[in-house]
Coordinates of C-alpha atoms in Angstrom, one line a residue:
M677 CA 0.0 0.0 0.0
E678 CA 1.5 3.3 -1.1
L679 CA 1.0 5.9 1.6
R680 CA 0.8 9.7 1.1
S681 CA 2.6 10.1 4.4
A682 CA 5.8 8.8 2.9
N683 CA 6.2 12.3 1.6
V684 CA 6.9 13.4 5.1
T685 CA 8.3 10.3 6.8
Q686 CA 10.4 8.2 4.4
G687 CA 13.8 8.6 2.7
V688 CA 17.0 10.5 3.3
E689 CA 15.4 13.7 2.0
R690 CA 12.8 13.6 4.7
A691 CA 15.2 13.5 7.6
P692 CA 14.4 17.1 8.5
N693 CA 10.7 16.3 8.4
R694 CA 11.2 13.3 10.7
S695 CA 13.2 15.4 13.1
L696 CA 10.2 17.6 13.7
F697 CA 8.0 14.5 14.4
Y698 CA 10.7 13.3 16.9
A699 CA 10.5 16.7 18.6
M700 CA 6.9 15.9 19.5
G701 CA 7.7 12.5 20.8
Y702 CA 6.7 10.3 17.9
T703 CA 8.8 7.1 17.4
K704 CA 10.2 5.5 14.3
E705 CA 7.6 2.8 14.7
E706 CA 4.8 5.3 14.6
L707 CA 6.2 7.0 11.6
D708 CA 6.4 3.7 9.7
R709 CA 2.6 3.3 10.1
P710 CA -0.1 5.2 8.2
L711 CA -0.7 8.7 9.6
I712 CA -4.4 9.3 10.3
G713 CA -5.6 12.8 10.9
V714 CA -8.2 13.1 13.6
V715 CA -9.9 16.4 13.1
S716 CA -11.6 17.5 16.3
A717 CA -13.8 20.5 16.9
H718 CA -13.5 20.3 20.7
S719 CA -14.0 23.6 22.5
E720 CA -15.4 25.1 25.6
I721 CA -18.0 27.3 23.8
V722 CA -20.2 24.8 22.1
P723 CA -22.3 22.3 24.2
G724 CA -22.2 19.8 21.4
H725 CA -18.4 20.0 21.3
A726 CA -17.5 20.2 25.0
H727 CA -17.0 16.4 25.2
L728 CA -15.3 15.9 21.8
D729 CA -11.9 15.5 23.5
K730 CA -13.2 12.1 24.8
I731 CA -14.7 11.2 21.5
A732 CA -11.5 12.1 19.7
Q733 CA -9.4 10.0 22.2
A734 CA -11.7 7.0 21.6
V735 CA -11.2 7.5 17.8
K736 CA -7.4 7.6 18.4
D737 CA -7.6 4.4 20.4
G738 CA -9.4 2.7 17.6
I739 CA -6.9 3.8 15.0
R740 CA -4.0 2.5 17.2
M741 CA -5.8 -0.8 17.7
A742 CA -6.0 -1.2 13.9
G743 CA -2.4 -0.4 13.3
G744 CA -2.4 3.4 12.5
T745 CA -0.8 6.4 14.0
P746 CA -3.5 9.0 15.0
I747 CA -2.6 12.7 14.9
L748 CA -5.0 15.1 16.4
V749 CA -5.6 18.5 14.7
P750 CA -8.2 21.2 15.5
A751 CA -11.2 22.7 13.8
I752 CA -13.2 25.8 14.7
G753 CA -16.9 25.7 15.5
V754 CA -19.7 28.3 16.1
C755 CA -22.5 27.5 18.5
D756 CA -25.5 28.7 16.6
G757 CA -27.6 29.0 19.7
I758 CA -25.1 31.4 21.4
A759 CA -24.6 33.3 18.1
M760 CA -28.3 33.6 17.5
G761 CA -30.0 37.0 17.4
H762 CA -27.0 39.2 17.0
V763 CA -24.1 40.0 14.7
G764 CA -22.4 36.7 15.6
M765 CA -24.9 34.7 13.5
K766 CA -23.5 36.3 10.4
Y767 CA -20.4 34.2 11.0
S768 CA -22.1 30.8 11.3
L769 CA -22.8 29.6 7.8
A770 CA -19.7 31.4 6.5
S771 CA -17.6 29.5 8.9
R772 CA -18.5 26.3 7.0
E773 CA -16.1 27.5 4.3
L774 CA -13.3 28.2 6.8
I775 CA -13.7 24.7 8.2
A776 CA -13.6 23.1 4.8
D777 CA -10.5 25.1 3.9
S778 CA -8.8 24.2 7.2
V779 CA -9.4 20.4 6.8
E780 CA -8.0 20.6 3.3
T781 CA -5.0 22.7 4.5
M782 CA -4.1 20.4 7.5
A783 CA -4.4 17.2 5.5
M784 CA -2.5 18.4 2.5
A785 CA 0.3 20.2 4.4
H786 CA 1.0 17.2 6.6
Q787 CA 0.1 14.4 4.1
F788 CA -2.3 12.4 6.2
D789 CA -3.2 9.1 4.7
A790 CA -6.8 9.2 5.9
L791 CA -9.1 11.2 8.2
V792 CA -11.6 10.7 10.9
L793 CA -13.7 13.8 11.3
V794 CA -15.0 14.6 14.8
P795 CA -17.7 17.3 14.6
N796 CA -21.1 17.6 16.0
C797 CA -22.9 20.8 15.4
D798 CA -24.5 22.7 12.5
K799 CA -21.9 24.0 10.0
I800 CA -19.0 22.0 11.3
V801 CA -20.3 18.6 10.0
P802 CA -20.8 19.7 6.4
G803 CA -17.7 21.9 6.5
M804 CA -15.4 19.1 7.5
L805 CA -17.0 16.7 5.0
M806 CA -16.6 19.3 2.2
G807 CA -12.9 19.5 2.9
A808 CA -12.6 15.7 3.0
L809 CA -14.3 15.4 -0.4
R810 CA -11.8 17.8 -1.9
L811 CA -9.0 15.6 -0.6
N812 CA -10.7 12.4 -1.5
I813 CA -8.7 10.3 1.0
P814 CA -10.3 7.5 3.1
T815 CA -12.6 9.3 5.6
V816 CA -15.1 8.4 8.4
V817 CA -17.3 11.0 10.1
C818 CA -17.8 10.3 13.9
S819 CA -20.0 12.9 15.6
G820 CA -20.3 13.7 19.3
G821 CA -24.0 12.6 19.4
P822 CA -27.2 14.3 20.5
M823 CA -28.0 15.9 23.9
M824 CA -30.6 14.3 26.0
A825 CA -33.9 16.1 26.1
G826 CA -34.5 18.5 29.1
V827 CA -37.6 18.8 31.3
Y828 CA -39.9 21.8 31.6
D829 CA -43.4 21.8 33.1
G830 CA -43.1 18.0 33.5
E831 CA -42.5 17.4 29.7
E832 CA -39.5 16.5 27.6
V833 CA -38.3 19.6 25.8
S834 CA -35.3 20.9 23.9
L835 CA -33.8 24.3 22.8
S836 CA -36.7 25.3 20.6
K837 CA -38.9 25.5 23.7
M838 CA -36.5 28.0 25.2
F839 CA -36.7 30.4 22.3
E840 CA -40.5 30.1 22.2
A841 CA -40.6 30.8 25.9
V842 CA -39.1 34.2 25.2
G843 CA -42.1 35.1 23.0
A844 CA -44.5 33.8 25.6
R845 CA -42.8 36.0 28.2
K846 CA -42.9 39.1 26.0
I847 CA -46.7 38.9 25.9
G848 CA -47.1 37.9 29.5
L849 CA -48.1 34.2 29.0
I850 CA -45.4 33.2 31.5
D851 CA -43.6 35.1 34.2
D852 CA -39.9 35.5 35.0
A853 CA -39.9 32.5 37.3
K854 CA -41.2 30.2 34.5
L855 CA -38.7 31.6 32.0
E856 CA -35.9 30.8 34.5
E857 CA -37.3 27.3 35.0
C858 CA -37.2 26.8 31.2
E859 CA -33.7 28.2 30.7
T860 CA -32.2 26.0 33.4
G861 CA -34.0 22.9 32.3
V862 CA -34.0 22.6 28.5
C863 CA -30.4 21.8 27.9
P864 CA -29.3 19.2 30.5
G865 CA -25.8 18.4 29.3
C866 CA -23.4 17.9 26.4
G867 CA -24.4 17.0 22.9
S868 CA -26.0 18.5 19.9
C869 CA -29.4 20.0 20.9
A870 CA -32.0 17.3 21.3
G871 CA -34.5 18.0 18.4
M872 CA -34.2 17.3 14.7
Y873 CA -32.3 20.5 14.3
T874 CA -29.5 21.1 11.8
A875 CA -26.7 19.3 13.7
N876 CA -28.7 16.1 14.3
S877 CA -30.1 16.3 10.8
M878 CA -26.6 16.4 9.3
N879 CA -25.3 13.7 11.6
C880 CA -28.2 11.5 10.6
L881 CA -27.7 12.2 6.9
C882 CA -24.0 11.4 7.2
E883 CA -25.1 8.0 8.3
A884 CA -27.7 7.8 5.6
I885 CA -25.3 8.9 2.8
G886 CA -22.8 6.2 4.1
I887 CA -19.8 8.3 5.3
A888 CA -20.5 7.6 9.0
L889 CA -21.1 4.3 10.9
P890 CA -24.6 3.2 11.9
G891 CA -25.5 5.0 15.1
N892 CA -23.7 8.2 14.3
G893 CA -26.9 10.2 14.1
T894 CA -28.7 9.0 17.2
I895 CA -26.6 7.4 19.9
P896 CA -26.8 10.0 22.7
A897 CA -23.7 11.9 23.6
V898 CA -23.7 10.6 27.2
H899 CA -24.0 6.9 26.3
S900 CA -21.1 4.5 26.5
R901 CA -22.0 3.3 23.0
R902 CA -20.9 6.7 21.7
I903 CA -17.4 5.9 22.9
M904 CA -17.6 2.5 21.4
L905 CA -18.8 4.0 18.1
A906 CA -15.8 6.3 18.1
K907 CA -13.4 3.4 18.6
H908 CA -15.1 1.5 15.8
A909 CA -14.8 4.6 13.6
G910 CA -11.0 4.6 14.2
M911 CA -10.8 1.0 13.2
A912 CA -13.1 1.4 10.2
V913 CA -11.0 4.1 8.7
M914 CA -8.0 1.8 8.7
E915 CA -10.1 -0.8 6.8
L916 CA -11.1 1.9 4.2
L917 CA -7.4 2.8 3.8
K918 CA -6.5 -0.9 3.3
R919 CA -9.3 -1.3 0.7
D920 CA -8.7 2.2 -0.8
I921 CA -12.3 3.2 -0.4
K922 CA -12.5 7.0 -0.6
P923 CA -15.3 9.6 0.1
R924 CA -16.2 10.0 -3.6
D925 CA -16.6 6.2 -3.8
I926 CA -19.2 6.5 -1.1
I927 CA -20.8 9.9 -1.9
N928 CA -22.3 9.9 -5.4
E929 CA -25.6 10.6 -7.1
K930 CA -27.2 7.5 -5.8
S931 CA -26.1 7.9 -2.1
I932 CA -27.2 11.5 -2.1
R933 CA -30.6 10.3 -3.3
N934 CA -30.6 7.8 -0.4
A935 CA -29.8 10.7 2.0
L936 CA -32.6 12.7 0.5
A937 CA -35.1 9.9 1.1
C938 CA -34.0 9.7 4.8
D939 CA -34.2 13.5 4.9
M940 CA -37.9 13.5 3.9
A941 CA -38.8 10.6 6.2
L942 CA -37.1 12.2 9.2
G943 CA -38.3 15.7 8.6
C944 CA -34.9 17.3 8.8
S945 CA -33.8 20.9 9.0
T946 CA -34.2 23.2 5.9
N947 CA -30.4 23.8 6.3
T948 CA -29.9 20.3 4.9
V949 CA -30.8 21.8 1.5
L950 CA -27.8 24.2 1.6
H951 CA -25.5 21.6 2.9
L952 CA -26.4 18.7 0.6
L953 CA -26.1 21.1 -2.4
A954 CA -22.6 22.1 -1.1
I955 CA -21.6 18.5 -0.4
A956 CA -22.7 17.4 -3.9
H957 CA -20.7 20.3 -5.4
E958 CA -17.5 19.2 -3.7
A959 CA -18.2 15.6 -4.7
G960 CA -18.6 16.7 -8.3
V961 CA -22.2 15.5 -8.5
A962 CA -24.8 17.4 -10.5
F963 CA -27.7 18.2 -8.2
D964 CA -30.4 20.9 -8.1
L965 CA -33.4 21.9 -6.0
A966 CA -35.9 20.1 -8.3
L967 CA -34.6 16.7 -6.9
F968 CA -35.9 17.6 -3.4
N969 CA -39.5 17.9 -4.6
E970 CA -39.1 14.8 -6.8
V971 CA -38.0 12.7 -3.7
S972 CA -40.5 14.5 -1.4
A973 CA -43.4 13.6 -3.7
Q974 CA -42.4 9.9 -3.4
V975 CA -41.2 9.4 0.2
P976 CA -43.6 9.9 3.1
N977 CA -42.8 11.7 6.4
L978 CA -42.4 9.1 9.2
C979 CA -41.0 11.2 12.1
H980 CA -42.2 14.3 13.9
L981 CA -39.3 15.0 16.2
A982 CA -39.0 18.4 17.9
P983 CA -39.8 21.1 16.8
A984 CA -42.4 19.3 14.6
G985 CA -43.6 17.1 17.4
P986 CA -43.0 16.0 21.0
T987 CA -40.3 13.3 20.4
H988 CA -36.5 13.9 20.6
M989 CA -33.3 12.2 19.4
Q990 CA -33.2 9.8 22.3
D991 CA -36.6 8.5 21.3
L992 CA -35.4 8.0 17.7
Y993 CA -32.4 6.1 19.0
A994 CA -34.6 3.9 21.2
A995 CA -36.9 3.2 18.2
G996 CA -34.0 1.7 16.2
G997 CA -32.3 4.9 14.9
I998 CA -31.5 5.5 11.2
P999 CA -31.2 1.8 10.4
A1000 CA -34.8 1.3 11.4
V1001 CA -35.9 4.3 9.2
Q1002 CA -33.8 2.9 6.3
A1003 CA -35.2 -0.6 6.7
E1004 CA -38.7 0.9 6.5
L1005 CA -37.9 2.9 3.4
V1006 CA -36.5 -0.2 1.7
K1007 CA -40.0 -1.7 1.9
G1008 CA -41.2 1.0 -0.4
G1009 CA -38.3 0.7 -2.7
Y1010 CA -36.9 4.2 -1.7
L1011 CA -33.3 3.2 -1.1
D1012 CA -30.5 1.7 -3.1
T1013 CA -29.1 -0.9 -0.7
S1014 CA -26.2 -1.9 -2.9
L1015 CA -24.0 1.1 -2.2
I1016 CA -20.7 0.9 -0.3
T1017 CA -20.5 2.7 3.1
A1018 CA -17.8 3.6 5.6
T1019 CA -18.2 0.2 7.3
G1020 CA -16.8 -1.3 4.2
K1021 CA -20.2 -3.0 3.8
T1022 CA -23.2 -2.1 1.7
V1023 CA -26.3 -0.2 3.0
G1024 CA -28.2 -3.5 2.8
E1025 CA -25.7 -5.3 4.9
N1026 CA -25.6 -2.5 7.5
I1027 CA -29.3 -2.5 8.1
E1028 CA -29.9 -6.2 8.0
G1029 CA -32.3 -7.1 10.8
A1030 CA -33.2 -3.5 11.6
F1031 CA -36.8 -2.6 12.4
I1032 CA -38.9 0.1 14.0
K1033 CA -39.1 -0.6 17.8
N1034 CA -41.5 2.2 18.7
H1035 CA -44.1 3.6 16.4
N1036 CA -44.5 6.7 18.5
A1037 CA -41.1 7.9 17.3
V1038 CA -41.0 6.4 13.8
R1039 CA -44.3 5.6 12.0
P1040 CA -44.5 2.7 9.4
L1041 CA -44.9 3.4 5.7
D1042 CA -48.6 2.5 5.8
D1043 CA -49.3 5.1 8.6
P1044 CA -47.1 8.1 7.9
Y1045 CA -47.6 11.6 9.2
S1046 CA -48.0 12.7 5.6
A1047 CA -47.7 11.0 2.2
T1048 CA -45.1 13.5 1.2
G1049 CA -41.7 14.3 2.6
G1050 CA -40.7 16.8 5.4
L1051 CA -39.3 19.5 3.0
Q1052 CA -40.8 21.3 0.1
I1053 CA -39.2 23.6 -2.5
L1054 CA -41.5 26.5 -3.6
W1055 CA -41.2 28.7 -6.8
G1056 CA -42.9 31.8 -8.0
N1057 CA -42.4 35.5 -8.7
I1058 CA -40.9 36.0 -5.3
A1059 CA -38.5 33.2 -5.7
P1060 CA -37.8 32.4 -9.3
N1061 CA -34.8 30.2 -8.3
G1062 CA -36.7 28.6 -5.4
C1063 CA -37.1 28.7 -1.6
V1064 CA -37.6 26.0 1.0
V1065 CA -40.0 25.2 3.9
K1066 CA -40.0 22.5 6.5
R1067 CA -43.4 21.2 5.5
S1068 CA -43.6 18.7 8.3
A1069 CA -43.4 21.6 10.9
V1070 CA -46.2 23.6 9.3
A1071 CA -49.7 23.5 10.8
P1072 CA -52.3 22.1 8.3
E1073 CA -54.2 25.4 8.2
M1074 CA -51.1 27.2 7.1
L1075 CA -50.2 25.0 4.1
A1076 CA -52.1 27.5 2.0
H1077 CA -52.1 31.1 3.1
S1078 CA -52.6 34.6 1.7
G1079 CA -52.0 37.8 3.6
P1080 CA -50.5 41.3 3.6
A1081 CA -46.8 41.7 3.6
R1082 CA -45.1 43.2 6.6
V1083 CA -41.7 44.2 5.2
F1084 CA -38.4 44.5 7.1
N1085 CA -34.9 45.0 5.7
S1086 CA -33.2 43.1 8.6
E1087 CA -33.9 40.5 11.2
D1088 CA -33.4 43.1 13.9
E1089 CA -36.2 45.3 12.6
A1090 CA -38.5 42.3 12.3
I1091 CA -37.9 41.0 15.8
D1092 CA -38.4 44.4 17.3
A1093 CA -41.8 44.7 15.6
I1094 CA -42.8 41.1 16.8
Y1095 CA -41.8 41.8 20.4
K1096 CA -43.8 45.0 20.3
G1097 CA -46.9 43.2 19.2
Q1098 CA -47.1 44.8 15.8
I1099 CA -47.6 41.6 13.9
K1100 CA -51.2 40.5 13.6
E1101 CA -53.0 37.3 12.6
G1102 CA -52.9 36.7 8.8
D1103 CA -49.7 38.8 8.2
V1104 CA -46.8 37.6 6.1
V1105 CA -43.6 38.8 7.6
V1106 CA -40.9 39.5 4.9
I1107 CA -37.3 39.7 6.1
R1108 CA -34.8 40.5 3.4
Y1109 CA -31.2 41.6 2.8
E1110 CA -30.3 38.7 5.1
G1111 CA -29.1 36.3 2.4
P1112 CA -25.6 34.9 1.8
K1113 CA -24.4 38.1 0.2
G1114 CA -26.8 40.6 1.9
G1115 CA -26.5 39.4 5.5
P1116 CA -23.7 38.7 4.9
G1117 CA -23.7 35.1 6.1
M1118 CA -27.4 34.3 5.8
R1119 CA -28.5 34.5 9.5
E1120 CA -30.8 31.9 11.0
M1121 CA -34.2 33.4 12.0
L1122 CA -34.9 31.3 15.1
N1123 CA -35.7 34.4 17.2
P1124 CA -38.5 35.7 15.1
T1125 CA -40.0 32.3 14.3
S1126 CA -39.9 31.2 17.9
A1127 CA -41.3 34.5 19.1
L1128 CA -44.2 34.0 16.8
A1129 CA -44.7 30.4 18.0
G1130 CA -44.5 31.5 21.7
M1131 CA -47.1 34.2 21.0
K1132 CA -49.4 31.5 19.5
L1133 CA -49.1 33.1 16.0
D1134 CA -47.4 30.3 14.2
R1135 CA -50.8 29.0 13.0
T1136 CA -51.8 32.3 11.6
V1137 CA -48.7 34.2 10.5
A1138 CA -46.2 33.2 7.8
L1139 CA -42.6 34.4 7.5
I1140 CA -40.5 34.5 4.3
T1141 CA -36.8 35.5 4.0
D1142 CA -33.7 35.3 1.9
G1143 CA -32.0 34.3 5.1
R1144 CA -32.5 30.9 6.6
F1145 CA -33.9 29.1 9.6
S1146 CA -32.6 26.9 12.4
G1147 CA -33.9 23.4 12.4
A1148 CA -35.6 24.4 15.6
S1149 CA -37.9 26.7 13.7
R1150 CA -41.5 25.7 13.1
G1151 CA -44.5 27.2 11.4
A1152 CA -44.9 28.5 7.8
S1153 CA -41.2 29.6 7.8
I1154 CA -40.0 29.9 4.2
G1155 CA -36.3 30.6 3.7
H1156 CA -33.5 30.6 1.2
V1157 CA -35.5 32.8 -1.2
S1158 CA -33.4 33.0 -4.4
P1159 CA -32.2 35.2 -5.9
E1160 CA -31.7 37.2 -2.6
A1161 CA -32.6 40.9 -2.3
A1162 CA -28.9 41.9 -2.3
D1163 CA -28.5 40.1 -5.7
G1164 CA -31.5 41.9 -7.2
G1165 CA -34.0 39.2 -6.3
P1166 CA -37.7 40.2 -6.5
I1167 CA -38.1 39.7 -2.7
G1168 CA -36.5 43.2 -2.7
L1169 CA -39.4 44.6 -4.6
I1170 CA -42.2 43.7 -2.2
E1171 CA -43.9 46.6 -0.5
E1172 CA -45.8 46.9 2.8
G1173 CA -49.4 45.6 2.3
D1174 CA -48.8 43.6 -0.9
I1175 CA -50.8 40.4 -0.8
I1176 CA -48.6 37.3 -0.7
A1177 CA -50.1 33.9 -1.7
I1178 CA -48.4 30.8 -0.4
D1179 CA -49.4 27.3 -1.6
I1180 CA -47.1 24.7 -0.1
P1181 CA -48.8 21.6 -1.5
N1182 CA -48.6 23.1 -5.0
A1183 CA -45.0 24.4 -4.5
S1184 CA -45.8 28.0 -5.2
I1185 CA -45.2 31.4 -3.6
N1186 CA -46.2 34.7 -5.3
V1187 CA -46.8 38.3 -4.6
Q1188 CA -50.0 39.4 -6.2
V1189 CA -48.6 42.3 -8.1
S1190 CA -48.3 42.6 -11.9
E1191 CA -45.1 42.2 -13.7
D1192 CA -45.4 45.8 -15.0
V1193 CA -45.6 47.2 -11.4
L1194 CA -42.7 45.0 -10.3
A1195 CA -40.7 46.4 -13.3
Q1196 CA -41.5 50.0 -12.3
R1197 CA -40.4 49.3 -8.7
R1198 CA -37.2 47.7 -10.0
A1199 CA -36.4 50.8 -12.0
K1200 CA -36.6 52.9 -8.8
L1201 CA -34.8 50.4 -6.5
V1202 CA -31.8 51.7 -4.6
M1203 CA -29.6 49.0 -3.1
P1204 CA -28.6 49.6 0.5
E1205 CA -25.0 49.8 1.5
P1206 CA -23.2 46.5 2.5
K1207 CA -23.7 45.8 6.2
I1208 CA -20.2 44.6 6.6
K1209 CA -17.3 46.3 4.8
T1210 CA -14.2 45.0 6.6
G1211 CA -12.8 41.6 7.7
W1212 CA -13.2 38.3 6.0
L1213 CA -17.0 38.5 6.0
S1214 CA -16.7 41.3 3.4
R1215 CA -14.6 38.9 1.2
Y1216 CA -17.2 36.2 1.8
A1217 CA -20.0 38.5 0.6
R1218 CA -18.1 39.2 -2.6
L1219 CA -17.4 35.5 -3.3
V1220 CA -20.5 33.6 -2.1
S1221 CA -23.0 32.1 -4.5
S1222 CA -26.8 31.9 -4.2
A1223 CA -28.6 29.7 -1.6
N1224 CA -30.1 27.7 -4.4
T1225 CA -26.6 26.5 -5.3
G1226 CA -25.6 25.8 -1.7
A1227 CA -24.1 29.2 -0.9
V1228 CA -20.7 27.8 -1.9
L1229 CA -17.9 30.2 -2.7
K1230 CA -17.3 31.1 -6.4

């Protein structure tokens, strides 16, 4: 087996390189083995990452057991919940590109033979995977696992309940004591927040696409099986190296379709649209938004995890996890079971014997929550290039809705109006100039959506934006409107009081204004000044592409 690491460990010419390894205490025996990068996003600022030192150590143990030399390197990570609602959120999505670049940089500069990626939250998972796809060296993803659900008012809850509690407090539905009870109870420990939010969505989809081992998406962070999984991930990457199985052998058009089928069944975050598009881009796979609706029309929604329903990731794990969901989807012919995965086995071999153990968490195909999938792409004169809604988290009465536009040129203006009680039943809140370029960074809108839910307006008020939503958002929250306002998109032409018609089942979203009037408005439109003019975010704003292509850098 020819190793890339020979470029830094072998031969007379590499004596200077070896001397630097020896400076760190590596032995000749270690340098004669494959060098495996363990990319850990451990930090003391992200609850989902606070324990990744233990996960990374278990991965290293597995690599050593299988004959490799593990080498720990770092990655950054933004906690979306802590960054939410202020300028920090502008850095979250944009950090995905920094993470991808850093994985590529560390692996190329030091010539690692293979990688185990140890992320957990939001942008860190796709960012690491994007970097690994560029390198195309054997890779396994091993996440830190989901947080256990918290308790509030005697019920299982997670972070989305906390954001909704703020809205409830603003209009006096709860008092300060109840707010404090919620904030001290919803997040009981380490792990990615316990609902089907972006982090858990991506960790489940890594499993579904085949780049992570079974259990990656659902084994709770605090379970001993999570440590066992990490050891097995370390062993698995050595087998992939031996067999020369690379990420692009695993991630292809068929496996992405498998991931989409699971996405629809699980009711994953709308952010999976951005990230799957970006992952496909790095894998060299042609993929556009239309495929989401094609798969959604075929695959039923089987799960209503928070925020769509009362169940959480620990319930999905107890019900059999992703293998149980996959086994159910196979019954309908929705998965290709012949594809190779990070276990070195096929999808079919991985899920042999799996079944749903609890129909409260995962429904069978013959009794789904809906006959269509959890996500829907909409098109219309507001979004010629598409936008996305988490259909499974929309109340039935809001699947079709018309109402007057309440227009805001930033999230801050919108949340101020919501908190002041200025949004009424039937309104359609429009938040623009928050896209990848206009934000910049495409902020998540969990504060406004949760405030509306907490005020009991999620069943009567819709929200559309060229920004995006946390997986914790629920209601008729329609994001990723493309083209964005800052790129001349027609969402920038909507005026206060315009009637907006939303028809989710028929995949349409339109402002009821003639093309002539829109043309007149466009002729008079004056673009606002960029919100960020210095630092790397200004560079990001110049280089980022549209949400409908994954917001990758040009």
